[in-house]
Amino acid sequence: MTNSNEILNPIYLAEMSFDDGDFELHKSQLSTNFSFKSPFGNFDNVPDYMNWLKSFYEVVLAQGGTRHLITNAVVTPISVDKVHVRSYLLILNRKSMQTIGTSVIEDTLALEDKKWKCSFREIFTDQNF
């Protein structure tokens, strides 16, 4: 099994690239068959997800931007080329550094071309919207 840093790197890069508006870097962390489920929308393909992500970014940018912090990541092997990662997400307003929200994230990552890529993400929020 690959070390945890290699597995977690795509998760960290996806969050940091969203905060910076770097959608090419964000997209490069996703498997070709990526799907996403959250209280904000569900997407079964990369193009639909990326269109939503860009519009969501514009909303949060208008409110000061974000900093997404992944903590307490627990990696559980599923197979030689697939892992499950459960972690907490703390979202801060980039301008004020006030907490916007927290969530539990369930990720599945798969090896694709010898690199770990996010293939599925589900977000469980603990706030009422």
PDB file of C-alpha atoms in Angstrom:
ATOM      1  CA  MET A   1       0.000   0.000   0.000  1.00  0.00           C
ATOM      2  CA  THR A   2       1.152   3.521  -0.784  1.00  0.00           C
ATOM      3  CA  ASN A   3       1.942   5.833   2.106  1.00  0.00           C
ATOM      4  CA  SER A   4      -0.766   8.127   3.476  1.00  0.00           C
ATOM      5  CA  ASN A   5       0.818  11.312   2.124  1.00  0.00           C
ATOM      6  CA  GLU A   6       0.488  10.121  -1.470  1.00  0.00           C
ATOM      7  CA  ILE A   7      -3.113   9.115  -0.885  1.00  0.00           C
ATOM      8  CA  LEU A   8      -4.137  12.319   0.903  1.00  0.00           C
ATOM      9  CA  ASN A   9      -2.323  14.701  -1.444  1.00  0.00           C
ATOM     10  CA  PRO A  10      -5.154  14.828  -4.046  1.00  0.00           C
ATOM     11  CA  ILE A  11      -7.676  15.656  -1.317  1.00  0.00           C
ATOM     12  CA  TYR A  12      -5.522  18.486   0.009  1.00  0.00           C
ATOM     13  CA  LEU A  13      -4.747  19.818  -3.473  1.00  0.00           C
ATOM     14  CA  ALA A  14      -8.415  19.770  -4.463  1.00  0.00           C
ATOM     15  CA  GLU A  15      -9.362  21.906  -1.473  1.00  0.00           C
ATOM     16  CA  MET A  16      -6.448  24.318  -1.818  1.00  0.00           C
ATOM     17  CA  SER A  17      -6.994  24.721  -5.553  1.00  0.00           C
ATOM     18  CA  PHE A  18     -10.668  25.558  -4.967  1.00  0.00           C
ATOM     19  CA  ASP A  19      -9.665  28.235  -2.449  1.00  0.00           C
ATOM     20  CA  ASP A  20      -7.280  29.705  -5.037  1.00  0.00           C
ATOM     21  CA  GLY A  21      -9.677  29.389  -7.992  1.00  0.00           C
ATOM     22  CA  ASP A  22      -7.254  27.044  -9.785  1.00  0.00           C
ATOM     23  CA  PHE A  23      -9.801  24.833 -11.529  1.00  0.00           C
ATOM     24  CA  GLU A  24      -7.283  23.061 -13.754  1.00  0.00           C
ATOM     25  CA  LEU A  25      -5.356  21.853 -10.714  1.00  0.00           C
ATOM     26  CA  HIS A  26      -8.611  20.892  -9.026  1.00  0.00           C
ATOM     27  CA  LYS A  27      -9.802  18.927 -12.049  1.00  0.00           C
ATOM     28  CA  SER A  28      -6.435  17.144 -12.300  1.00  0.00           C
ATOM     29  CA  GLN A  29      -7.082  15.595  -8.855  1.00  0.00           C
ATOM     30  CA  LEU A  30     -10.282  13.906 -10.071  1.00  0.00           C
ATOM     31  CA  SER A  31     -10.728  10.504 -11.630  1.00  0.00           C
ATOM     32  CA  THR A  32     -12.296  10.451 -15.087  1.00  0.00           C
ATOM     33  CA  ASN A  33     -15.381   8.811 -13.549  1.00  0.00           C
ATOM     34  CA  PHE A  34     -15.634  11.156 -10.523  1.00  0.00           C
ATOM     35  CA  SER A  35     -18.977  11.636  -8.777  1.00  0.00           C
ATOM     36  CA  PHE A  36     -19.987  13.997  -5.976  1.00  0.00           C
ATOM     37  CA  LYS A  37     -22.834  14.029  -3.469  1.00  0.00           C
ATOM     38  CA  SER A  38     -23.576  16.880  -1.061  1.00  0.00           C
ATOM     39  CA  PRO A  39     -26.363  19.070   0.315  1.00  0.00           C
ATOM     40  CA  PHE A  40     -25.326  21.604  -2.353  1.00  0.00           C
ATOM     41  CA  GLY A  41     -25.755  19.276  -5.357  1.00  0.00           C
ATOM     42  CA  ASN A  42     -25.091  15.827  -6.752  1.00  0.00           C
ATOM     43  CA  PHE A  43     -23.009  15.242  -9.872  1.00  0.00           C
ATOM     44  CA  ASP A  44     -22.183  12.037 -11.742  1.00  0.00           C
ATOM     45  CA  ASN A  45     -19.595  13.433 -14.153  1.00  0.00           C
ATOM     46  CA  VAL A  46     -16.642  15.784 -14.105  1.00  0.00           C
ATOM     47  CA  PRO A  47     -17.999  18.464 -16.520  1.00  0.00           C
ATOM     48  CA  ASP A  48     -21.229  18.997 -14.547  1.00  0.00           C
ATOM     49  CA  TYR A  49     -19.340  19.027 -11.261  1.00  0.00           C
ATOM     50  CA  MET A  50     -16.771  21.537 -12.554  1.00  0.00           C
ATOM     51  CA  ASN A  51     -19.514  23.866 -13.880  1.00  0.00           C
ATOM     52  CA  TRP A  52     -21.191  23.812 -10.476  1.00  0.00           C
ATOM     53  CA  LEU A  53     -17.854  24.255  -8.667  1.00  0.00           C
ATOM     54  CA  LYS A  54     -16.995  27.360 -10.658  1.00  0.00           C
ATOM     55  CA  SER A  55     -20.355  28.961  -9.894  1.00  0.00           C
ATOM     56  CA  PHE A  56     -20.037  28.014  -6.203  1.00  0.00           C
ATOM     57  CA  TYR A  57     -16.572  29.567  -6.149  1.00  0.00           C
ATOM     58  CA  GLU A  58     -17.985  32.879  -7.449  1.00  0.00           C
ATOM     59  CA  VAL A  59     -20.525  32.904  -4.606  1.00  0.00           C
ATOM     60  CA  VAL A  60     -17.946  32.307  -1.868  1.00  0.00           C
ATOM     61  CA  LEU A  61     -15.437  34.682  -3.472  1.00  0.00           C
ATOM     62  CA  ALA A  62     -18.032  37.470  -3.324  1.00  0.00           C
ATOM     63  CA  GLN A  63     -18.300  36.766   0.411  1.00  0.00           C
ATOM     64  CA  GLY A  64     -14.538  36.982   1.021  1.00  0.00           C
ATOM     65  CA  GLY A  65     -13.292  33.618  -0.246  1.00  0.00           C
ATOM     66  CA  THR A  66     -12.546  30.439   1.666  1.00  0.00           C
ATOM     67  CA  ARG A  67      -9.894  28.338   3.319  1.00  0.00           C
ATOM     68  CA  HIS A  68     -10.728  24.627   3.483  1.00  0.00           C
ATOM     69  CA  LEU A  69      -8.850  22.674   6.149  1.00  0.00           C
ATOM     70  CA  ILE A  70      -8.882  18.862   6.124  1.00  0.00           C
ATOM     71  CA  THR A  71      -8.263  17.243   9.514  1.00  0.00           C
ATOM     72  CA  ASN A  72      -8.335  13.828  11.179  1.00  0.00           C
ATOM     73  CA  ALA A  73      -8.081  11.898   7.907  1.00  0.00           C
ATOM     74  CA  VAL A  74      -8.388   8.149   8.349  1.00  0.00           C
ATOM     75  CA  VAL A  75      -7.346   5.993   5.383  1.00  0.00           C
ATOM     76  CA  THR A  76      -8.882   2.532   5.029  1.00  0.00           C
ATOM     77  CA  PRO A  77      -7.741   0.255   2.190  1.00  0.00           C
ATOM     78  CA  ILE A  78     -10.505  -1.205   0.024  1.00  0.00           C
ATOM     79  CA  SER A  79      -8.217  -2.978  -2.426  1.00  0.00           C
ATOM     80  CA  VAL A  80      -4.699  -2.625  -3.830  1.00  0.00           C
ATOM     81  CA  ASP A  81      -5.787   0.294  -6.009  1.00  0.00           C
ATOM     82  CA  LYS A  82      -8.671   1.816  -4.019  1.00  0.00           C
ATOM     83  CA  VAL A  83      -8.956   3.441  -0.575  1.00  0.00           C
ATOM     84  CA  HIS A  84     -11.600   5.086   1.541  1.00  0.00           C
ATOM     85  CA  VAL A  85     -10.756   8.289   3.417  1.00  0.00           C
ATOM     86  CA  ARG A  86     -12.934   9.767   6.124  1.00  0.00           C
ATOM     87  CA  SER A  87     -12.018  13.238   7.373  1.00  0.00           C
ATOM     88  CA  TYR A  88     -13.328  16.448   8.844  1.00  0.00           C
ATOM     89  CA  LEU A  89     -13.537  19.646   6.861  1.00  0.00           C
ATOM     90  CA  LEU A  90     -13.319  23.062   8.500  1.00  0.00           C
ATOM     91  CA  ILE A  91     -14.258  25.943   6.211  1.00  0.00           C
ATOM     92  CA  LEU A  92     -13.093  29.445   7.078  1.00  0.00           C
ATOM     93  CA  ASN A  93     -13.883  32.776   5.470  1.00  0.00           C
ATOM     94  CA  ARG A  94     -10.594  33.785   3.875  1.00  0.00           C
ATOM     95  CA  LYS A  95     -11.070  37.479   4.600  1.00  0.00           C
ATOM     96  CA  SER A  96     -12.274  37.342   8.225  1.00  0.00           C
ATOM     97  CA  MET A  97     -11.018  33.848   9.179  1.00  0.00           C
ATOM     98  CA  GLN A  98     -14.392  33.225  10.820  1.00  0.00           C
ATOM     99  CA  THR A  99     -15.726  29.670  10.658  1.00  0.00           C
ATOM    100  CA  ILE A 100     -18.260  29.198   7.866  1.00  0.00           C
ATOM    101  CA  GLY A 101     -18.965  25.563   8.557  1.00  0.00           C
ATOM    102  CA  THR A 102     -17.790  22.066   9.295  1.00  0.00           C
ATOM    103  CA  SER A 103     -18.491  18.757   7.592  1.00  0.00           C
ATOM    104  CA  VAL A 104     -17.567  15.121   7.527  1.00  0.00           C
ATOM    105  CA  ILE A 105     -16.183  14.002   4.173  1.00  0.00           C
ATOM    106  CA  GLU A 106     -16.178  10.471   2.800  1.00  0.00           C
ATOM    107  CA  ASP A 107     -13.789  10.094  -0.152  1.00  0.00           C
ATOM    108  CA  THR A 108     -12.947   7.143  -2.331  1.00  0.00           C
ATOM    109  CA  LEU A 109      -9.631   7.396  -4.146  1.00  0.00           C
ATOM    110  CA  ALA A 110      -8.397   5.106  -6.896  1.00  0.00           C
ATOM    111  CA  LEU A 111      -5.084   4.655  -8.642  1.00  0.00           C
ATOM    112  CA  GLU A 112      -5.309   6.041 -12.152  1.00  0.00           C
ATOM    113  CA  ASP A 113      -2.172   6.122 -14.293  1.00  0.00           C
ATOM    114  CA  LYS A 114      -0.114   5.375 -11.157  1.00  0.00           C
ATOM    115  CA  LYS A 115      -1.522   8.428  -9.325  1.00  0.00           C
ATOM    116  CA  TRP A 116      -4.180   8.584  -6.638  1.00  0.00           C
ATOM    117  CA  LYS A 117      -7.287  10.417  -7.839  1.00  0.00           C
ATOM    118  CA  CYS A 118     -10.568  11.249  -6.148  1.00  0.00           C
ATOM    119  CA  SER A 119     -13.284   9.050  -7.639  1.00  0.00           C
ATOM    120  CA  PHE A 120     -16.152   9.756  -5.221  1.00  0.00           C
ATOM    121  CA  ARG A 121     -16.841  12.360  -2.557  1.00  0.00           C
ATOM    122  CA  GLU A 122     -19.799  12.676  -0.230  1.00  0.00           C
ATOM    123  CA  ILE A 123     -20.174  15.573   2.180  1.00  0.00           C
ATOM    124  CA  PHE A 124     -22.203  15.316   5.359  1.00  0.00           C
ATOM    125  CA  THR A 125     -22.723  18.761   6.799  1.00  0.00           C
ATOM    126  CA  ASP A 126     -23.710  19.462  10.375  1.00  0.00           C
ATOM    127  CA  GLN A 127     -25.306  22.865   9.686  1.00  0.00           C
ATOM    128  CA  ASN A 128     -28.854  23.726   8.638  1.00  0.00           C
ATOM    129  CA  PHE A 129     -29.125  25.613   5.363  1.00  0.00           C
TER     130      PHE A 129
END
